[in-house]
Amino acid sequence: MGRYEGRVAVVTGAGRGIGFGIAARLAEEGASVAVVDVDEAAAAEAAGRLPVGEGAKAVGIGADVSEAEAVGAAIGRAVEELGGLHVLVNNAGITRDNLLHKMTEDDWDLVMGVHLRGAFLMARAAQRHFVAQRYGRILTLSSTAALGSRGQVNYSTAKMGVQGFTRTLAKELGPFGVNVNAIAPGFITTEMTDGAARRLRQDIEEFRRARAEVTPVRRVGSPEDVAAAAAFLCSDEASYITGQTLYVDGGARL
Ligand code: NAP
């Protein structure tokens, strides 16, 4: 019996990358999963590729996590179409990198909007269900960039914000059976890091190789590495772990 049988998970930004990896792992372990992504068609296509088990379902829902109305509707649909809600993974994310003197207000606001306002709106909409049933799991993606990352003051600030968000919600929601944690990945091979290589006009393989070289375990990470940690943190085995940020970075921040 899978750890997630009978459970429903909503994973934002799960159309690809780390979010898709987490959604796939939870589905493999028996969960019904709602893939929430900006583009409904992409979300539906990704949901169709999830390895859902017998009796479980997957649905793709189009929603921008920084829009309150869309978030309310997305949570409502997930509950209605999948029969409940037990796990929320706030994974949707974007980067708008620049040094401070070149960073625009839009670059700042967009990044804060998706990572912080998005996590806040999703958690607020989900907690109603979690508190009523005295059970829930909230996991939010932070990053090693939270510790400081040149050219990413917006992203770094948002990702450290996620850690405060996590610690605070762990205190508020713990008495109601809701555990709240974060994962801070290091370099993970996805469209986000490939895009960074392209912006820096570097060969993607070379970019990954250089990062692997300065990482203690001598490799870069995969969405599956993050998904394995997420599946543990959102499971009942982790019920005495809350308010934590787990670095999944091959030792990169040591
Ligand atoms: P990715 O490949 O770029 O995927 C991000 C997904 O989020 C995309 O499907 C994107 O959809 C979606 N998304 C963006 N804005 C959204 C919004 N407003 N509402 C709903 N969905 C939205 O990125 P990733 O590398 O998998 O990153 C996933 C998470 O991990 C992010 O929070 C990121 O900051 C974090 N992280 C990544 C790394 C890494 O090395 N990759 C390291 C540390 C932390 P569209 O394509 O349609 O925009």
mmCIF file of C-alpha atoms and ligand atoms in Angstrom:
data_model
loop_
_atom_site.group_PDB
_atom_site.id
_atom_site.type_symbol
_atom_site.label_atom_id
_atom_site.label_comp_id
_atom_site.label_asym_id
_atom_site.label_seq_id
_atom_site.Cartn_x
_atom_site.Cartn_y
_atom_site.Cartn_z
ATOM 1 C CA MET A 1 0.000 0.000 0.000
ATOM 2 C CA GLY A 2 1.427 3.375 -1.061
ATOM 3 C CA ARG A 3 2.045 6.079 1.546
ATOM 4 C CA TYR A 4 -0.369 8.390 -0.282
ATOM 5 C CA GLU A 5 -3.291 6.085 -0.984
ATOM 6 C CA GLY A 6 -6.555 7.929 -0.353
ATOM 7 C CA ARG A 7 -4.731 11.280 -0.267
ATOM 8 C CA VAL A 8 -5.194 14.273 -2.545
ATOM 9 C CA ALA A 9 -2.297 16.574 -3.392
ATOM 10 C CA VAL A 10 -2.228 19.929 -5.171
ATOM 11 C CA VAL A 11 1.144 20.768 -6.722
ATOM 12 C CA THR A 12 1.624 24.230 -8.244
ATOM 13 C CA GLY A 13 3.890 24.808 -11.229
ATOM 14 C CA ALA A 14 3.711 21.068 -11.887
ATOM 15 C CA GLY A 15 3.528 21.351 -15.672
ATOM 16 C CA ARG A 16 7.236 20.557 -15.802
ATOM 17 C CA GLY A 17 10.491 20.465 -13.822
ATOM 18 C CA ILE A 18 10.595 19.910 -10.071
ATOM 19 C CA GLY A 19 6.817 20.300 -9.676
ATOM 20 C CA PHE A 20 6.161 17.568 -12.218
ATOM 21 C CA GLY A 21 8.734 15.364 -10.469
ATOM 22 C CA ILE A 22 6.971 15.830 -7.127
ATOM 23 C CA ALA A 23 3.522 15.255 -8.646
ATOM 24 C CA ALA A 24 4.757 12.048 -10.331
ATOM 25 C CA ARG A 25 6.294 10.726 -7.118
ATOM 26 C CA LEU A 26 3.145 11.399 -5.077
ATOM 27 C CA ALA A 27 1.020 9.754 -7.796
ATOM 28 C CA GLU A 28 3.364 6.745 -7.852
ATOM 29 C CA GLU A 29 2.809 6.394 -4.118
ATOM 30 C CA GLY A 30 -0.967 6.380 -4.536
ATOM 31 C CA ALA A 31 -2.094 10.038 -4.385
ATOM 32 C CA SER A 32 -4.671 11.714 -6.558
ATOM 33 C CA VAL A 33 -2.975 14.840 -7.879
ATOM 34 C CA ALA A 34 -4.045 18.248 -9.187
ATOM 35 C CA VAL A 35 -1.418 19.765 -11.453
ATOM 36 C CA VAL A 36 -1.818 23.540 -11.191
ATOM 37 C CA ASP A 37 0.009 25.614 -13.788
ATOM 38 C CA VAL A 38 -0.550 28.919 -15.572
ATOM 39 C CA ASP A 39 -1.473 27.249 -18.821
ATOM 40 C CA GLU A 40 -4.464 24.895 -18.454
ATOM 41 C CA ALA A 41 -3.585 22.884 -21.578
ATOM 42 C CA ALA A 42 -0.028 22.281 -20.339
ATOM 43 C CA ALA A 43 -1.375 21.366 -16.896
ATOM 44 C CA ALA A 44 -3.839 18.884 -18.405
ATOM 45 C CA GLU A 45 -1.134 17.371 -20.610
ATOM 46 C CA ALA A 46 1.187 16.936 -17.604
ATOM 47 C CA ALA A 47 -1.635 15.457 -15.509
ATOM 48 C CA GLY A 48 -2.196 12.936 -18.312
ATOM 49 C CA ARG A 49 1.419 11.755 -17.982
ATOM 50 C CA LEU A 50 1.262 11.097 -14.217
ATOM 51 C CA PRO A 51 1.569 7.459 -13.109
ATOM 52 C CA VAL A 52 -1.730 7.436 -11.194
ATOM 53 C CA GLY A 53 -2.625 4.247 -9.367
ATOM 54 C CA GLU A 54 -5.873 2.325 -9.321
ATOM 55 C CA GLY A 55 -8.701 4.341 -7.815
ATOM 56 C CA ALA A 56 -6.661 7.546 -7.964
ATOM 57 C CA LYS A 57 -7.066 10.442 -10.402
ATOM 58 C CA ALA A 58 -5.112 13.322 -11.869
ATOM 59 C CA VAL A 59 -6.442 16.629 -13.097
ATOM 60 C CA GLY A 60 -4.817 19.631 -14.751
ATOM 61 C CA ILE A 61 -5.968 23.065 -13.588
ATOM 62 C CA GLY A 62 -4.968 26.379 -15.160
ATOM 63 C CA ALA A 63 -4.347 29.097 -12.551
ATOM 64 C CA ASP A 64 -1.883 31.893 -11.868
ATOM 65 C CA VAL A 65 -0.974 31.397 -8.199
ATOM 66 C CA SER A 66 -0.572 35.139 -7.681
ATOM 67 C CA GLU A 67 -4.264 35.774 -8.440
ATOM 68 C CA ALA A 68 -6.589 35.274 -5.480
ATOM 69 C CA GLU A 69 -9.691 34.446 -7.492
ATOM 70 C CA ALA A 70 -7.903 31.879 -9.657
ATOM 71 C CA VAL A 71 -6.382 30.282 -6.544
ATOM 72 C CA GLY A 72 -9.770 29.979 -4.832
ATOM 73 C CA ALA A 73 -11.237 28.389 -7.941
ATOM 74 C CA ALA A 74 -8.270 25.994 -8.321
ATOM 75 C CA ILE A 75 -8.512 24.715 -4.750
ATOM 76 C CA GLY A 76 -12.297 24.402 -5.116
ATOM 77 C CA ARG A 77 -11.930 22.347 -8.298
ATOM 78 C CA ALA A 78 -9.265 20.087 -6.808
ATOM 79 C CA VAL A 79 -11.449 19.342 -3.781
ATOM 80 C CA GLU A 80 -14.510 18.728 -5.895
ATOM 81 C CA GLU A 81 -12.914 16.677 -8.679
ATOM 82 C CA LEU A 82 -10.504 14.678 -6.523
ATOM 83 C CA GLY A 83 -12.633 14.326 -3.411
ATOM 84 C CA GLY A 84 -10.659 16.244 -0.788
ATOM 85 C CA LEU A 85 -7.336 17.906 -0.046
ATOM 86 C CA HIS A 86 -4.463 16.693 2.136
ATOM 87 C CA VAL A 87 -1.211 18.023 0.664
ATOM 88 C CA LEU A 88 -0.322 21.405 -0.834
ATOM 89 C CA VAL A 89 3.027 21.820 -2.568
ATOM 90 C CA ASN A 90 3.866 25.462 -3.366
ATOM 91 C CA ASN A 91 6.364 24.921 -6.155
ATOM 92 C CA ALA A 92 5.451 27.477 -8.861
ATOM 93 C CA GLY A 93 8.349 29.821 -9.428
ATOM 94 C CA ILE A 94 10.018 32.229 -11.806
ATOM 95 C CA THR A 95 13.281 34.147 -11.988
ATOM 96 C CA ARG A 96 13.881 37.696 -13.225
ATOM 97 C CA ASP A 97 17.610 38.013 -12.545
ATOM 98 C CA ASN A 98 19.575 41.254 -12.621
ATOM 99 C CA LEU A 99 22.060 43.218 -10.559
ATOM 100 C CA LEU A 100 20.338 45.706 -8.263
ATOM 101 C CA HIS A 101 21.086 48.778 -10.359
ATOM 102 C CA LYS A 102 19.444 47.165 -13.399
ATOM 103 C CA MET A 103 16.561 45.458 -11.630
ATOM 104 C CA THR A 104 13.183 46.922 -12.491
ATOM 105 C CA GLU A 105 10.190 47.226 -10.194
ATOM 106 C CA ASP A 106 8.428 44.690 -12.401
ATOM 107 C CA ASP A 107 11.297 42.206 -11.913
ATOM 108 C CA TRP A 108 10.888 42.618 -8.161
ATOM 109 C CA ASP A 109 7.082 42.516 -8.063
ATOM 110 C CA LEU A 110 6.709 39.531 -10.417
ATOM 111 C CA VAL A 111 9.096 37.363 -8.403
ATOM 112 C CA MET A 112 7.517 38.347 -5.069
ATOM 113 C CA GLY A 113 4.077 37.807 -6.595
ATOM 114 C CA VAL A 114 4.633 34.227 -7.697
ATOM 115 C CA HIS A 115 6.773 32.948 -4.820
ATOM 116 C CA LEU A 116 5.403 34.802 -1.794
ATOM 117 C CA ARG A 117 1.931 36.044 -2.677
ATOM 118 C CA GLY A 118 1.370 32.736 -4.514
ATOM 119 C CA ALA A 119 2.363 30.592 -1.531
ATOM 120 C CA PHE A 120 0.307 32.808 0.789
ATOM 121 C CA LEU A 121 -2.847 32.653 -1.360
ATOM 122 C CA MET A 122 -2.599 28.899 -1.906
ATOM 123 C CA ALA A 123 -1.948 28.177 1.788
ATOM 124 C CA ARG A 124 -4.803 30.450 2.863
ATOM 125 C CA ALA A 125 -7.216 28.719 0.517
ATOM 126 C CA ALA A 126 -6.057 25.225 1.531
ATOM 127 C CA GLN A 127 -5.965 25.764 5.305
ATOM 128 C CA ARG A 128 -9.739 26.022 5.486
ATOM 129 C CA HIS A 129 -9.964 22.376 4.433
ATOM 130 C CA PHE A 130 -6.936 21.280 6.449
ATOM 131 C CA VAL A 131 -8.095 22.860 9.717
ATOM 132 C CA ALA A 132 -11.655 21.535 9.360
ATOM 133 C CA GLN A 133 -10.393 17.968 8.932
ATOM 134 C CA ARG A 134 -7.506 18.392 11.430
ATOM 135 C CA TYR A 135 -4.987 17.186 8.843
ATOM 136 C CA GLY A 136 -2.817 18.787 6.209
ATOM 137 C CA ARG A 137 0.666 19.145 4.795
ATOM 138 C CA ILE A 138 2.124 22.305 3.262
ATOM 139 C CA LEU A 139 5.484 22.153 1.517
ATOM 140 C CA THR A 140 7.026 25.209 -0.150
ATOM 141 C CA LEU A 141 10.073 25.424 -2.386
ATOM 142 C CA SER A 142 12.836 27.646 -1.039
ATOM 143 C CA SER A 143 16.359 27.587 -2.550
ATOM 144 C CA THR A 144 20.041 27.752 -1.622
ATOM 145 C CA ALA A 145 19.744 31.215 -3.239
ATOM 146 C CA ALA A 146 18.033 32.273 0.014
ATOM 147 C CA LEU A 147 21.516 32.395 1.542
ATOM 148 C CA GLY A 148 22.654 35.028 -0.959
ATOM 149 C CA SER A 149 22.975 34.868 -4.730
ATOM 150 C CA ARG A 150 24.585 37.600 -6.856
ATOM 151 C CA GLY A 151 22.173 39.012 -9.443
ATOM 152 C CA GLN A 152 19.116 37.537 -7.730
ATOM 153 C CA VAL A 153 18.158 39.931 -4.943
ATOM 154 C CA ASN A 154 14.453 39.505 -5.739
ATOM 155 C CA TYR A 155 14.615 35.691 -5.885
ATOM 156 C CA SER A 156 16.917 35.349 -2.867
ATOM 157 C CA THR A 157 14.659 37.586 -0.775
ATOM 158 C CA ALA A 158 11.569 35.620 -1.801
ATOM 159 C CA LYS A 159 13.234 32.280 -1.074
ATOM 160 C CA MET A 160 14.354 33.398 2.405
ATOM 161 C CA GLY A 161 10.828 34.752 2.877
ATOM 162 C CA VAL A 162 9.554 31.228 2.229
ATOM 163 C CA GLN A 163 11.549 30.042 5.237
ATOM 164 C CA GLY A 164 9.898 32.605 7.553
ATOM 165 C CA PHE A 165 6.514 31.778 6.042
ATOM 166 C CA THR A 166 7.146 28.105 6.787
ATOM 167 C CA ARG A 167 8.223 28.612 10.391
ATOM 168 C CA THR A 168 5.281 30.905 11.114
ATOM 169 C CA LEU A 169 2.636 28.664 9.567
ATOM 170 C CA ALA A 170 4.113 25.668 11.397
ATOM 171 C CA LYS A 171 3.373 27.499 14.664
ATOM 172 C CA GLU A 172 -0.097 28.650 13.617
ATOM 173 C CA LEU A 173 -1.299 25.394 12.085
ATOM 174 C CA GLY A 174 0.519 22.736 14.143
ATOM 175 C CA PRO A 175 -2.279 22.513 16.732
ATOM 176 C CA PHE A 176 -4.663 21.617 13.878
ATOM 177 C CA GLY A 177 -2.679 18.641 12.568
ATOM 178 C CA VAL A 178 -1.078 20.638 9.765
ATOM 179 C CA ASN A 179 2.683 20.274 9.216
ATOM 180 C CA VAL A 180 4.484 22.956 7.246
ATOM 181 C CA ASN A 181 7.962 22.513 5.798
ATOM 182 C CA ALA A 182 10.187 23.783 3.010
ATOM 183 C CA ILE A 183 12.783 22.284 0.705
ATOM 184 C CA ALA A 184 15.720 24.394 -0.455
ATOM 185 C CA PRO A 185 17.200 22.766 -3.541
ATOM 186 C CA GLY A 186 20.618 23.519 -4.939
ATOM 187 C CA PHE A 187 21.212 23.260 -8.694
ATOM 188 C CA ILE A 188 18.527 21.048 -10.245
ATOM 189 C CA THR A 189 18.437 20.359 -13.989
ATOM 190 C CA THR A 190 15.212 21.948 -15.255
ATOM 191 C CA GLU A 191 14.098 24.590 -17.716
ATOM 192 C CA MET A 192 14.839 27.188 -14.998
ATOM 193 C CA THR A 193 18.568 26.342 -14.840
ATOM 194 C CA ASP A 194 18.802 25.717 -18.611
ATOM 195 C CA GLY A 195 17.310 29.190 -19.084
ATOM 196 C CA ALA A 196 19.979 30.654 -16.768
ATOM 197 C CA ALA A 197 22.703 29.013 -18.907
ATOM 198 C CA ARG A 198 21.181 30.485 -22.070
ATOM 199 C CA ARG A 199 20.970 33.960 -20.524
ATOM 200 C CA LEU A 200 24.638 33.748 -19.567
ATOM 201 C CA ARG A 201 25.418 32.496 -23.115
ATOM 202 C CA GLN A 202 26.899 29.286 -21.759
ATOM 203 C CA ASP A 203 26.605 25.790 -23.110
ATOM 204 C CA ILE A 204 23.994 23.951 -20.980
ATOM 205 C CA GLU A 205 26.131 20.814 -20.462
ATOM 206 C CA GLU A 206 29.168 22.914 -19.578
ATOM 207 C CA PHE A 207 27.068 25.001 -17.158
ATOM 208 C CA ARG A 208 25.907 21.816 -15.381
ATOM 209 C CA ARG A 209 29.422 20.330 -15.361
ATOM 210 C CA ALA A 210 30.873 23.462 -13.734
ATOM 211 C CA ARG A 211 28.225 23.358 -11.002
ATOM 212 C CA ALA A 212 28.784 19.650 -10.409
ATOM 213 C CA GLU A 213 32.499 20.292 -9.942
ATOM 214 C CA VAL A 214 31.926 22.693 -7.027
ATOM 215 C CA THR A 215 29.300 20.468 -5.367
ATOM 216 C CA PRO A 216 30.580 18.021 -2.713
ATOM 217 C CA VAL A 217 28.721 15.029 -4.202
ATOM 218 C CA ARG A 218 30.147 16.002 -7.638
ATOM 219 C CA ARG A 219 26.879 16.052 -9.525
ATOM 220 C CA VAL A 220 23.933 18.352 -10.067
ATOM 221 C CA GLY A 221 20.475 17.392 -8.825
ATOM 222 C CA SER A 222 17.393 16.080 -10.611
ATOM 223 C CA PRO A 223 13.691 16.708 -9.974
ATOM 224 C CA GLU A 224 13.589 13.133 -8.611
ATOM 225 C CA ASP A 225 16.088 14.071 -5.877
ATOM 226 C CA VAL A 226 13.736 16.810 -4.689
ATOM 227 C CA ALA A 227 10.652 14.615 -5.119
ATOM 228 C CA ALA A 228 12.060 11.908 -2.827
ATOM 229 C CA ALA A 229 12.527 14.475 -0.035
ATOM 230 C CA ALA A 230 9.092 15.993 -0.701
ATOM 231 C CA ALA A 231 7.390 12.591 -0.535
ATOM 232 C CA PHE A 232 8.978 12.011 2.873
ATOM 233 C CA LEU A 233 8.220 15.470 4.309
ATOM 234 C CA CYS A 234 4.557 15.346 3.265
ATOM 235 C CA SER A 235 4.055 11.799 4.544
ATOM 236 C CA ASP A 236 2.842 10.630 7.947
ATOM 237 C CA GLU A 237 6.357 9.397 8.694
ATOM 238 C CA ALA A 238 7.359 13.053 9.016
ATOM 239 C CA SER A 239 4.519 13.978 11.376
ATOM 240 C CA TYR A 240 6.954 15.188 14.092
ATOM 241 C CA ILE A 241 8.841 17.389 11.625
ATOM 242 C CA THR A 242 7.472 20.878 11.076
ATOM 243 C CA GLY A 243 8.779 24.391 10.457
ATOM 244 C CA GLN A 244 11.924 23.001 8.829
ATOM 245 C CA THR A 245 13.796 23.840 5.663
ATOM 246 C CA LEU A 246 15.604 20.825 4.252
ATOM 247 C CA TYR A 247 18.493 21.636 1.910
ATOM 248 C CA VAL A 248 18.577 19.188 -1.001
ATOM 249 C CA ASP A 249 21.768 20.421 -2.612
ATOM 250 C CA GLY A 250 24.444 17.736 -2.662
ATOM 251 C CA GLY A 251 26.227 19.663 0.098
ATOM 252 C CA ALA A 252 26.589 22.808 -2.025
ATOM 253 C CA ARG A 253 26.013 25.286 0.804
ATOM 254 C CA LEU A 254 28.507 23.638 3.196
HETATM 255 P P1 NAP B 1 10.567 25.551 -14.041
HETATM 256 O O1 NAP B 1 11.090 24.386 -14.808
HETATM 257 O O2 NAP B 1 10.716 26.895 -14.623
HETATM 258 O O3 NAP B 1 9.032 25.260 -13.701
HETATM 259 C C1 NAP B 1 8.271 26.196 -13.009
HETATM 260 C C2 NAP B 1 6.816 25.966 -13.324
HETATM 261 O O4 NAP B 1 6.069 26.926 -12.566
HETATM 262 C C3 NAP B 1 6.477 26.175 -14.798
HETATM 263 O O5 NAP B 1 5.647 25.130 -15.250
HETATM 264 C C4 NAP B 1 5.763 27.504 -14.792
HETATM 265 O O6 NAP B 1 4.761 27.621 -15.797
HETATM 266 C C5 NAP B 1 5.082 27.478 -13.431
HETATM 267 N N1 NAP B 1 4.690 28.799 -13.001
HETATM 268 C C6 NAP B 1 5.398 29.960 -13.113
HETATM 269 N N2 NAP B 1 4.681 30.999 -12.663
HETATM 270 C C7 NAP B 1 3.494 30.490 -12.251
HETATM 271 C C8 NAP B 1 2.328 31.072 -11.704
HETATM 272 N N3 NAP B 1 2.232 32.393 -11.489
HETATM 273 N N4 NAP B 1 1.274 30.261 -11.406
HETATM 274 C C9 NAP B 1 1.348 28.937 -11.644
HETATM 275 N N5 NAP B 1 2.424 28.335 -12.169
HETATM 276 C C10 NAP B 1 3.487 29.098 -12.470
HETATM 277 O O7 NAP B 1 11.234 25.636 -12.586
HETATM 278 P P2 NAP B 1 11.843 24.514 -11.614
HETATM 279 O O8 NAP B 1 13.307 24.561 -11.765
HETATM 280 O O9 NAP B 1 11.123 23.237 -11.763
HETATM 281 O O10 NAP B 1 11.523 25.194 -10.214
HETATM 282 C C11 NAP B 1 10.439 24.795 -9.388
HETATM 283 C C12 NAP B 1 10.588 25.465 -8.023
HETATM 284 O O11 NAP B 1 11.830 25.105 -7.434
HETATM 285 C C13 NAP B 1 10.593 26.993 -8.098
HETATM 286 O O12 NAP B 1 9.947 27.532 -6.973
HETATM 287 C C14 NAP B 1 12.071 27.319 -8.051
HETATM 288 O O13 NAP B 1 12.294 28.619 -7.584
HETATM 289 C C15 NAP B 1 12.563 26.255 -7.111
HETATM 290 N N6 NAP B 1 13.998 25.956 -7.223
HETATM 291 C C16 NAP B 1 14.536 25.500 -8.393
HETATM 292 C C17 NAP B 1 15.900 25.220 -8.455
HETATM 293 C C18 NAP B 1 16.573 24.685 -9.698
HETATM 294 O O14 NAP B 1 17.815 24.573 -9.691
HETATM 295 N N7 NAP B 1 15.870 24.338 -10.742
HETATM 296 C C19 NAP B 1 16.697 25.420 -7.320
HETATM 297 C C20 NAP B 1 16.112 25.902 -6.158
HETATM 298 C C21 NAP B 1 14.757 26.158 -6.112
HETATM 299 P P3 NAP B 1 5.074 28.417 -17.171
HETATM 300 O O15 NAP B 1 6.167 27.691 -17.814
HETATM 301 O O16 NAP B 1 3.795 28.320 -17.917
HETATM 302 O O17 NAP B 1 5.459 29.792 -16.771
#
